[in-house]
Each structure stands twice: as structure tokens, then as C-alpha cells.
Short mmCIF file of C-alpha atoms and ligand atoms in Angstrom, two decimals:
data_model
loop_
_atom_site.label_atom_id
_atom_site.label_comp_id
_atom_site.label_asym_id
_atom_site.label_seq_id
_atom_site.Cartn_x
_atom_site.Cartn_y
_atom_site.Cartn_z
CA MET A 1 13.67 17.17 16.74
CA SER A 2 12.77 17.77 13.10
CA LEU A 3 12.34 14.77 10.83
CA GLU A 4 14.30 16.68 8.17
CA THR A 5 17.48 15.91 10.13
CA CYS A 6 16.67 12.20 10.56
CA LYS A 7 18.00 9.23 8.60
CA PRO A 8 15.88 7.70 5.78
CA GLY A 9 14.80 4.69 7.88
CA THR A 10 13.31 7.05 10.47
CA ILE A 11 11.65 9.23 7.83
CA ALA A 12 10.16 6.13 6.18
CA ALA A 13 8.48 5.18 9.46
CA TRP A 14 7.43 8.63 10.71
CA GLY A 15 7.34 11.02 7.75
CA GLY A 16 4.00 12.81 7.47
CA GLU A 17 2.57 11.06 10.52
CA GLU A 18 4.21 12.80 13.48
CA THR A 19 0.77 13.80 14.73
CA PRO A 20 -2.32 11.55 14.59
CA LEU A 21 -4.67 12.36 11.73
CA ALA A 22 -7.97 11.53 13.45
CA PHE A 23 -9.31 10.03 16.70
CA GLY A 24 -5.76 9.63 18.00
CA ALA A 25 -5.26 6.69 15.63
CA ALA A 26 -1.62 5.55 15.81
CA GLN A 27 -1.71 4.59 12.12
CA VAL A 28 -2.94 6.67 9.18
CA PRO A 29 -6.72 6.31 8.71
CA ILE A 30 -8.12 5.70 5.23
CA VAL A 31 -10.30 8.73 4.62
CA GLN A 32 -12.54 7.16 1.99
CA SER A 33 -14.65 10.18 1.15
CA ALA A 34 -14.94 11.97 -2.19
CA PRO A 35 -16.27 15.30 -0.86
CA PHE A 36 -15.72 16.91 2.55
CA ALA A 37 -18.68 18.40 4.39
CA TYR A 38 -18.92 21.71 6.29
CA PRO A 39 -21.30 22.85 9.02
CA ASP A 40 -21.99 26.14 7.21
CA ILE A 41 -21.26 27.92 3.96
CA ASP A 42 -18.80 30.42 5.47
CA SER A 43 -16.44 27.75 6.82
CA TRP A 44 -16.68 25.90 3.48
CA LEU A 45 -15.85 29.14 1.64
CA ASP A 46 -12.84 29.75 3.91
CA VAL A 47 -11.32 26.43 2.81
CA ALA A 48 -12.34 26.86 -0.84
CA LEU A 49 -10.69 30.30 -0.94
CA LEU A 50 -7.57 28.97 0.84
CA ARG A 51 -8.17 31.19 3.92
CA ALA A 52 -8.20 28.03 6.09
CA ASP A 53 -6.70 24.53 5.90
CA GLY A 54 -9.01 21.73 4.88
CA HIS A 55 -10.24 19.54 2.06
CA ILE A 56 -12.99 20.10 -0.48
CA TYR A 57 -12.93 17.15 -2.87
CA SER A 58 -10.56 14.18 -3.14
CA ARG A 59 -9.60 14.85 -6.77
CA ASN A 60 -7.76 17.88 -5.30
CA THR A 61 -6.60 16.83 -1.86
CA ASN A 62 -7.30 14.04 0.61
CA PRO A 63 -5.92 13.58 4.17
CA THR A 64 -4.57 10.04 3.58
CA VAL A 65 -3.02 11.01 0.27
CA GLU A 66 -1.39 14.05 1.87
CA VAL A 67 0.52 11.81 4.30
CA PHE A 68 1.90 9.83 1.35
CA GLU A 69 2.97 13.09 -0.33
CA GLU A 70 4.72 14.33 2.81
CA LYS A 71 6.56 11.03 3.34
CA ILE A 72 7.97 10.96 -0.20
CA ARG A 73 8.76 14.70 0.00
CA LEU A 74 10.88 14.12 3.10
CA LEU A 75 12.58 11.05 1.60
CA GLU A 76 13.47 12.90 -1.62
CA LEU A 77 14.50 16.12 0.18
CA GLY A 78 12.23 18.38 -1.86
CA GLU A 79 10.28 21.56 -1.11
CA ALA A 80 6.94 20.11 -2.22
CA ALA A 81 5.32 16.91 -3.47
CA THR A 82 2.18 15.75 -5.19
CA SER A 83 0.83 12.34 -6.13
CA PHE A 84 -0.86 10.46 -8.95
CA ALA A 85 -2.83 7.33 -9.81
CA SER A 86 0.27 5.69 -11.33
CA GLY A 87 3.87 6.34 -12.27
CA MET A 88 2.83 7.03 -15.86
CA ALA A 89 0.25 9.56 -14.62
CA ALA A 90 3.07 11.31 -12.71
CA ILE A 91 5.33 11.34 -15.78
CA SER A 92 2.70 12.33 -18.34
CA ASN A 93 1.13 15.02 -16.14
CA THR A 94 4.57 16.50 -15.47
CA LEU A 95 5.63 16.52 -19.11
CA PHE A 96 2.29 17.84 -20.38
CA THR A 97 2.27 20.60 -17.75
CA PHE A 98 5.46 22.11 -19.18
CA ALA A 99 5.63 21.07 -22.87
CA ARG A 100 4.17 23.45 -25.43
CA PRO A 101 4.03 23.18 -29.23
CA GLY A 102 7.47 24.01 -30.60
CA ASP A 103 9.32 23.24 -27.34
CA ARG A 104 12.32 20.94 -27.43
CA ILE A 105 12.66 18.07 -24.96
CA VAL A 106 15.93 16.16 -24.55
CA SER A 107 16.01 12.66 -23.07
CA ILE A 108 17.69 9.28 -23.46
CA SER A 109 16.87 6.36 -25.73
CA ASP A 110 16.49 3.90 -22.82
CA SER A 111 13.75 5.56 -20.81
CA TYR A 112 10.97 3.33 -19.40
CA GLY A 113 8.77 1.86 -22.18
CA GLY A 114 5.70 3.96 -21.36
CA THR A 115 7.76 7.15 -21.11
CA SER A 116 9.39 6.31 -24.41
CA LYS A 117 5.88 6.10 -25.96
CA LEU A 118 5.17 9.64 -24.70
CA PHE A 119 8.38 10.82 -26.40
CA LEU A 120 7.79 8.98 -29.68
CA GLU A 121 4.02 9.34 -29.98
CA PHE A 122 2.06 11.69 -27.73
CA LEU A 123 4.46 14.63 -27.28
CA PRO A 124 5.26 14.94 -31.03
CA GLN A 125 1.49 14.68 -31.64
CA MET A 126 0.98 17.91 -29.66
CA GLY A 127 3.83 19.63 -31.49
CA ALA A 128 6.75 19.20 -29.09
CA GLU A 129 10.09 18.17 -30.56
CA VAL A 130 11.84 15.32 -28.73
CA GLU A 131 15.50 14.43 -29.13
CA LEU A 132 16.52 11.08 -27.63
CA VAL A 133 20.25 10.65 -27.08
CA GLU A 134 22.12 7.33 -26.89
CA THR A 135 21.93 6.39 -23.19
CA GLY A 136 25.21 6.83 -21.34
CA ASP A 137 26.84 9.06 -24.00
CA GLY A 138 27.50 12.10 -21.80
CA ASP A 139 29.05 14.18 -24.60
CA ALA A 140 26.05 13.63 -26.89
CA LEU A 141 23.67 14.49 -24.04
CA ASP A 142 25.55 17.73 -23.24
CA ALA A 143 25.53 18.69 -26.94
CA ALA A 144 21.79 17.99 -27.36
CA ILE A 145 20.99 20.05 -24.26
CA ALA A 146 23.27 22.89 -25.37
CA ARG A 147 21.33 23.18 -28.66
CA GLY A 148 18.54 24.56 -26.46
CA CYS A 149 15.59 22.86 -24.78
CA LYS A 150 12.78 23.43 -22.31
CA ILE A 151 12.95 20.05 -20.55
CA VAL A 152 15.75 17.55 -19.81
CA TYR A 153 14.25 14.21 -18.78
CA LEU A 154 16.58 11.63 -17.21
CA GLU A 155 16.34 8.15 -15.75
CA THR A 156 19.13 6.19 -14.04
CA PRO A 157 19.72 3.27 -13.68
CA THR A 158 17.80 2.50 -16.87
CA ASN A 159 15.40 -0.23 -17.75
CA PRO A 160 16.23 -3.04 -18.59
CA THR A 161 20.00 -2.88 -19.19
CA LEU A 162 20.91 -0.84 -16.09
CA LYS A 163 22.82 1.92 -17.86
CA ILE A 164 23.92 4.89 -15.77
CA ILE A 165 23.58 8.61 -16.52
CA ASP A 166 25.96 11.04 -14.81
CA LEU A 167 23.23 13.10 -13.15
CA GLU A 168 25.35 15.94 -11.85
CA ARG A 169 26.90 16.54 -15.26
CA ALA A 170 23.57 16.39 -17.15
CA ILE A 171 21.88 18.68 -14.61
CA VAL A 172 24.68 21.26 -14.88
CA SER A 173 24.11 21.26 -18.66
CA ALA A 174 20.35 21.58 -18.17
CA LYS A 175 20.80 24.57 -15.86
CA ARG A 176 23.15 26.24 -18.35
CA ALA A 177 20.46 25.82 -21.04
CA GLY A 178 17.74 27.17 -18.70
CA ALA A 179 15.87 23.85 -18.94
CA ILE A 180 13.77 22.10 -16.28
CA SER A 181 15.50 18.89 -15.20
CA ILE A 182 13.31 15.88 -14.32
CA VAL A 183 14.68 12.56 -13.01
CA ASP A 184 12.77 9.27 -12.79
CA ASN A 185 14.17 7.81 -9.55
CA THR A 186 12.02 4.65 -9.51
CA PHE A 187 14.87 2.15 -9.97
CA ALA A 188 17.24 3.76 -7.47
CA THR A 189 14.70 4.72 -4.76
CA PRO A 190 15.43 7.64 -2.40
CA ILE A 191 17.38 5.19 -0.23
CA ASN A 192 20.06 4.79 -2.90
CA GLN A 193 19.97 8.12 -4.74
CA ASN A 194 18.61 11.66 -4.26
CA PRO A 195 18.60 13.56 -7.58
CA ILE A 196 17.60 16.79 -5.79
CA LEU A 197 20.93 16.70 -3.91
CA LEU A 198 22.57 16.64 -7.35
CA GLY A 199 20.62 19.71 -8.47
CA ALA A 200 17.51 18.21 -10.15
CA ASP A 201 14.40 20.41 -10.26
CA LEU A 202 11.93 17.52 -10.13
CA VAL A 203 11.96 13.81 -9.23
CA VAL A 204 9.25 11.41 -10.41
CA HIS A 205 8.44 7.94 -9.08
CA SER A 206 6.38 4.96 -9.93
CA ALA A 207 5.32 4.26 -6.33
CA THR A 208 3.96 0.95 -7.66
CA LYS A 209 7.51 -0.42 -7.51
CA PHE A 210 9.92 -0.13 -4.56
CA LEU A 211 8.07 2.60 -2.64
CA GLY A 212 4.95 0.48 -2.13
CA GLY A 213 7.06 -2.64 -2.42
CA HIS A 214 4.30 -5.26 -2.18
CA ASP A 215 2.81 -5.33 -5.70
CA ASP A 216 -0.62 -4.51 -4.33
CA ALA A 217 -1.09 -0.83 -5.17
CA MET A 218 -0.40 1.55 -8.03
CA GLY A 219 0.65 5.14 -7.59
CA GLY A 220 3.01 7.88 -8.66
CA ALA A 221 4.75 10.83 -7.06
CA LEU A 222 6.44 14.09 -7.98
CA VAL A 223 8.85 15.92 -5.65
CA GLY A 224 10.80 19.13 -6.17
CA SER A 225 10.68 22.90 -6.33
CA ALA A 226 7.48 24.30 -4.79
CA GLU A 227 6.68 26.48 -7.81
CA LEU A 228 7.07 23.67 -10.37
CA VAL A 229 5.18 21.12 -8.26
CA ARG A 230 2.34 23.64 -7.84
CA GLN A 231 1.94 23.89 -11.61
CA VAL A 232 1.86 20.12 -12.06
CA TYR A 233 -0.56 19.77 -9.13
CA HIS A 234 -2.90 22.21 -10.89
CA TYR A 235 -2.75 20.19 -14.13
CA ARG A 236 -3.43 16.98 -12.19
CA GLU A 237 -6.31 18.35 -10.09
CA ILE A 238 -8.06 19.37 -13.32
CA THR A 239 -7.21 16.35 -15.50
CA GLY A 240 -7.97 13.97 -12.62
CA GLY A 241 -5.14 11.43 -12.42
CA ASN A 242 -5.23 11.53 -8.62
CA LEU A 243 -4.10 8.85 -6.17
CA GLY A 244 -6.92 7.12 -4.26
CA ALA A 245 -7.03 7.08 -0.45
CA PHE A 246 -6.88 3.29 -0.17
CA GLN A 247 -3.92 3.08 -2.56
CA ALA A 248 -2.20 5.82 -0.55
CA TYR A 249 -2.75 3.76 2.61
CA LEU A 250 -1.23 0.63 1.06
CA LEU A 251 1.73 2.61 -0.28
CA LEU A 252 2.28 4.22 3.15
CA ARG A 253 2.22 0.85 4.85
CA GLY A 254 4.78 -0.42 2.36
CA MET A 255 6.99 2.65 2.63
CA LYS A 256 7.53 2.14 6.35
CA THR A 257 9.91 -0.73 5.53
CA LEU A 258 11.47 0.90 2.45
CA GLU A 259 14.91 1.27 3.97
CA LEU A 260 14.99 -2.31 5.33
CA ARG A 261 13.80 -3.79 2.07
CA VAL A 262 16.12 -1.79 -0.18
CA ALA A 263 19.16 -2.53 2.00
CA ARG A 264 18.43 -6.26 1.64
CA GLN A 265 17.64 -6.00 -2.08
CA ASN A 266 20.88 -4.06 -2.75
CA GLU A 267 22.86 -6.84 -1.05
CA THR A 268 21.05 -9.67 -2.81
CA ALA A 269 21.28 -8.09 -6.27
CA LEU A 270 25.02 -7.51 -5.92
CA ALA A 271 25.62 -11.09 -4.76
CA MET A 272 23.40 -12.43 -7.58
CA ALA A 273 25.20 -10.29 -10.18
CA ARG A 274 28.57 -11.66 -8.99
CA PHE A 275 27.26 -15.23 -9.05
CA LEU A 276 25.84 -14.87 -12.58
CA ASP A 277 28.96 -13.10 -13.83
CA GLU A 278 30.94 -16.29 -13.09
CA HIS A 279 28.31 -18.68 -14.48
CA PRO A 280 29.21 -20.36 -17.82
CA LYS A 281 25.60 -20.29 -19.10
CA VAL A 282 25.24 -16.54 -18.69
CA GLU A 283 26.46 -14.41 -21.57
CA GLN A 284 26.27 -10.92 -20.06
CA VAL A 285 25.29 -9.41 -16.71
CA PHE A 286 24.07 -5.84 -16.41
CA TYR A 287 24.41 -4.39 -12.90
CA PRO A 288 26.01 -1.04 -11.95
CA GLY A 289 27.47 -2.57 -8.78
CA LEU A 290 29.84 -4.79 -10.79
CA GLU A 291 33.29 -3.24 -11.16
CA SER A 292 33.14 -4.31 -14.82
CA HIS A 293 30.07 -2.12 -15.50
CA PRO A 294 31.20 0.68 -17.87
CA ALA A 295 29.79 3.40 -15.60
CA HIS A 296 30.51 1.76 -12.23
CA ALA A 297 32.55 4.77 -11.08
CA ILE A 298 29.70 7.21 -11.81
CA ALA A 299 27.20 4.90 -10.08
CA ALA A 300 29.48 4.60 -7.04
CA ARG A 301 29.69 8.41 -6.86
CA GLN A 302 26.00 9.23 -7.14
CA MET A 303 24.39 6.17 -5.51
CA ARG A 304 24.60 4.82 -1.95
CA GLY A 305 23.57 1.34 -3.11
CA PHE A 306 23.15 -0.13 -6.59
CA GLY A 307 19.53 -1.23 -6.37
CA GLY A 308 17.57 -4.46 -6.38
CA VAL A 309 17.23 -4.97 -10.15
CA LEU A 310 19.70 -6.63 -12.50
CA SER A 311 19.46 -8.13 -15.95
CA PHE A 312 21.36 -10.83 -17.79
CA SER A 313 21.23 -12.67 -21.07
CA VAL A 314 20.53 -16.39 -20.99
CA GLY A 315 20.84 -18.85 -23.88
CA ASN A 316 21.28 -18.37 -27.60
CA ASP A 317 17.65 -17.74 -28.45
CA PHE A 318 14.35 -16.76 -26.88
CA ASP A 319 13.33 -20.43 -26.48
CA ALA A 320 16.25 -21.05 -24.12
CA THR A 321 15.43 -17.83 -22.25
CA LYS A 322 11.82 -19.02 -21.90
CA ARG A 323 12.98 -22.40 -20.56
CA PHE A 324 15.03 -20.59 -17.92
CA LEU A 325 12.17 -18.29 -16.91
CA ASN A 326 9.62 -21.12 -16.82
CA ALA A 327 11.89 -23.15 -14.52
CA LEU A 328 12.18 -20.46 -11.82
CA LYS A 329 10.30 -21.46 -8.67
CA LEU A 330 11.04 -18.42 -6.48
CA ALA A 331 10.08 -15.69 -8.94
CA HIS A 332 6.78 -14.47 -10.24
CA ARG A 333 6.87 -14.24 -14.01
CA ALA A 334 5.30 -10.79 -13.85
CA ALA A 335 5.67 -7.29 -15.28
CA SER A 336 6.79 -5.27 -12.32
CA LEU A 337 9.80 -4.77 -10.04
CA GLY A 338 10.67 -3.69 -6.53
CA SER A 339 8.40 -6.13 -4.71
CA VAL A 340 9.08 -8.21 -1.58
CA ASN A 341 8.72 -11.21 -3.91
CA THR A 342 11.29 -11.77 -6.64
CA LEU A 343 9.97 -10.97 -10.11
CA ALA A 344 11.48 -11.98 -13.45
CA GLY A 345 10.59 -11.55 -17.08
CA PRO A 346 11.84 -10.75 -20.56
CA PRO A 347 11.69 -7.12 -21.81
CA CYS A 348 8.99 -8.05 -24.34
CA THR A 349 6.56 -8.58 -21.44
CA THR A 350 8.05 -6.19 -18.84
CA SER A 351 9.82 -2.87 -19.39
CA HIS A 352 9.27 -2.75 -23.16
CA VAL A 353 5.90 -4.44 -23.53
CA GLU A 354 4.72 -1.22 -25.23
CA CYS A 355 7.39 -1.58 -27.96
CA SER A 356 7.52 -3.78 -31.04
CA ALA A 357 10.32 -6.34 -31.56
CA GLU A 358 11.88 -3.94 -34.11
CA GLU A 359 11.82 -1.05 -31.62
CA ARG A 360 13.49 -3.24 -28.96
CA ALA A 361 16.17 -4.27 -31.45
CA GLN A 362 16.73 -0.59 -32.28
CA LEU A 363 17.15 0.12 -28.56
CA GLY A 364 19.80 -2.62 -28.33
CA ILE A 365 17.72 -4.82 -26.01
CA PRO A 366 18.55 -8.51 -26.64
CA GLU A 367 15.53 -10.84 -26.86
CA THR A 368 17.49 -13.27 -24.62
CA LEU A 369 17.56 -10.75 -21.77
CA VAL A 370 16.03 -11.52 -18.37
CA ARG A 371 15.17 -8.72 -15.98
CA TYR A 372 15.42 -10.00 -12.42
CA SER A 373 14.09 -7.91 -9.55
CA CYS A 374 15.32 -9.32 -6.25
CA GLY A 375 12.78 -9.67 -3.47
CA ILE A 376 13.52 -10.00 0.22
CA GLU A 377 13.95 -13.80 0.18
CA ALA A 378 17.20 -15.32 1.49
CA PHE A 379 19.93 -14.94 -1.13
CA GLU A 380 21.00 -18.60 -0.84
CA ASP A 381 17.51 -19.76 -1.84
CA LEU A 382 17.34 -17.38 -4.80
CA ARG A 383 20.81 -18.44 -5.94
CA ASN A 384 19.88 -22.12 -5.76
CA ASP A 385 16.68 -21.45 -7.70
CA VAL A 386 18.51 -19.52 -10.44
CA ALA A 387 21.25 -22.18 -10.61
CA ALA A 388 18.65 -24.96 -11.03
CA ALA A 389 16.85 -22.98 -13.77
CA LEU A 390 20.16 -22.39 -15.59
CA ASP A 391 20.64 -26.17 -15.73
CA ARG A 392 17.59 -26.26 -18.03
CA VAL A 393 19.16 -23.91 -20.57
C1 PLP B 401 6.97 1.11 -13.78
C2 PLP B 401 7.74 2.30 -14.13
C3 PLP B 401 7.08 3.48 -14.56
C4 PLP B 401 5.59 3.55 -14.72
O1 PLP B 401 4.92 3.40 -13.52
P1 PLP B 401 3.42 2.83 -13.38
O2 PLP B 401 3.16 2.93 -11.93
O3 PLP B 401 3.45 1.42 -13.91
O4 PLP B 401 2.55 3.69 -14.22
C5 PLP B 401 7.87 4.57 -14.84
N1 PLP B 401 9.21 4.55 -14.73
C6 PLP B 401 9.87 3.43 -14.35
C7 PLP B 401 11.35 3.46 -14.25
C8 PLP B 401 9.17 2.29 -14.04
O5 PLP B 401 9.83 1.19 -13.65
#
């Protein structure tokens, strides 16, 4: 039986580790070695010249890291995968592999804060032209792509207001323009959404979030067409943003329960969104699983679940929002998402910490917004905690 035909829960447990890596170990060993040694120069040369399988130096390849790459490759249904020290290393290495001075890149205004900095600061600095389209405006996105571009960079659901991009439609436009399409699938996870099934050339991940799922390791991944991944791998092996073996081990350990965790988090987030939607102290709830979400139909078409993250606005000013956040007992006030523990925070310290207050206002992100990433706790306990904190507003 090939793992390719198995369900995601099976791939999460077994992907990349069908055969023991060393000593018959039933779990993936941490191969904590920078170089790899050879008994003689000829066998070393065979590996260096790609005449035989093996490893030379861990900036290029490492046995533990390779298992992580194979697991995410199988989960995202791609031809090839490579990995990075962080999600931002994955995104920046991918963009800088393909962008040249004079190239046009089309993306959305609501991309992750760090990615947005690449678009507004570092890519223009090297002479690339970036056009950011109002997130969720499919006509404007089609038009911007049709004006010609080398790269179309997408993210859905977005951070922190959970807007939805119609992936199939945007990718059709990208193909028509001859552009490379890249999708950040961090929020959705491969359990809820597979951009490659919708035609995407490349998928990037911050493995720090749901993939690892325990807030104890940073990493990034890229999955997609073998030829494109090879080019990005070459950029990464030279520039050195590689994933470490111990981080790969922690991420692999986390990924084994990805399907279980995400199924629970999908359920909890939907129930929490419905609860907050009815609550008198909550102004607005942003969650694609709510029928009232403007792009609920698109989300329902391209996603199998709506994800573990929601956001909502609390109070009339930031002081009230702070009182709510400070009163939460079952949430870390911390700048991440996708963990087994619930995490909450305002955009000025989470998704858009890299932006100024003016930039956040321009992006239409209210200062009273709370991003809430559901953990795996019992929903009833989280609901009671949120209800008690709302009493303080
Ligand atoms: C966190 C995040 C990133 C960046 O990942 P790091 O691992 O923190 O570098 C990129 N995209 C999205 C959607 C994220 O949530």
C-alpha cells in the first residue's frame, strides 16, 4: 500500500518514516551532525557528485530534516518539498529565488505582517515592483494579474481578519498570465485545504504554527513542482536558512497529531465564533465558518474545515480590549497561533507587530481586534473563560 493513497491522519503518522532511519529505531532519530563522514574519498565523491544517495553537510541535507520534508510533501500532495529555519525564511527564500529587478509581483493587502514587509520594503529595494490588491476583491486581483506579472502570492484565510481568497479563480488568472502561483497555507493547514489540488505551483508554511502545533519549534516548508522547489532549495542551501535537525524532530513529533488537533480546533473555533456572534459585548466576529461571513460560500467550497483561528472586536477602545485580554485565564497572551494551548493577542503584538499603527489603520485592522487561536482544551472551559473575561469589558 502506498501512503499516497492514504488519508491525512495516516500520512501524518507515517509519512516519511515507513522504513526505520537507523538502528531499527521505531521513531525518527535526531541526526545532530553538521558534516557526514566517509570511509574513503571515492565514496565521498560519489555522494558529492550525486552518483549515490547520502549526505555531505547539514546546510544542504540532513536525514532528520528529510523526513520532515517528506511528511509535509505527502500532506500537501506535491512533487517535491524543502524546508527552512522559519516560515519567513521559506517565504523570503521563495520570493527572492524568483524575483528579479523589473519583475512584477501581485499579492493582497492582508498578507502576514512579515510577508507584507517583504512586499513594501525588501522586494522594492531590489528593484521588483509589487502591486497589493484589496484582499477579497476577486475582480481587482484578476485585473492586476492580467496586467502581467512573474509571481502571484496568495494567502487564505488571512491574518488577522480571516478574509478568504478564491484560490481556484486567482490561480486560473495566474496561469493565464504565465505567473508562478504561491499560496501560504499556514492558517488552513493541509488538513483543511490543499492549494495544489486547486492548481497552485507552490505552497509555503510556517511550520511553527499548526504543523508543529506545540509552540516549541520554529520552521518553514515549501511544497510543489519539482523544478521550482529545486531552484528554491539551491537558493536556500547557499544562503543558509536551513531547518535544524532537533527542530525537525520536534516538528515531526507534533505533526503526528496534526489531523486530531486540527479536527478539534476546527470544531472549537466554529462553536466559539457562534457563541461570540450572539454576545452583546462583541461588535464583530471574523470567521469563515459563519454563514454571515462574506466569503463563506468560497470557503465552504475550497476548505474541508474552517480552521482554528478567529478574531473579534471587543470594547470601544484599546483599553477595554486590554482588560478583556488580561482577564483570560486559559489563553497565553502570546504572538503565535496553532498551538495545543489557546493563544490570544491584539494585532499590534501578533500578526502585525511589524507594522506601525498608521499601517494597521490603512489595512483596516481595528485596534480593538482580538485574534484568538483555539487550542485543544475543552470548548466549554474556553467558552466560560471568554465569557468571564467579557464581563470585565
Ligand atoms: C507566522 C506566520 C508566518 C511566518 O512564520 P515564522 O515561522 O514566524 O517565520 C508566515 N505566514 C503566516 C500566515 C504566519 O502565520
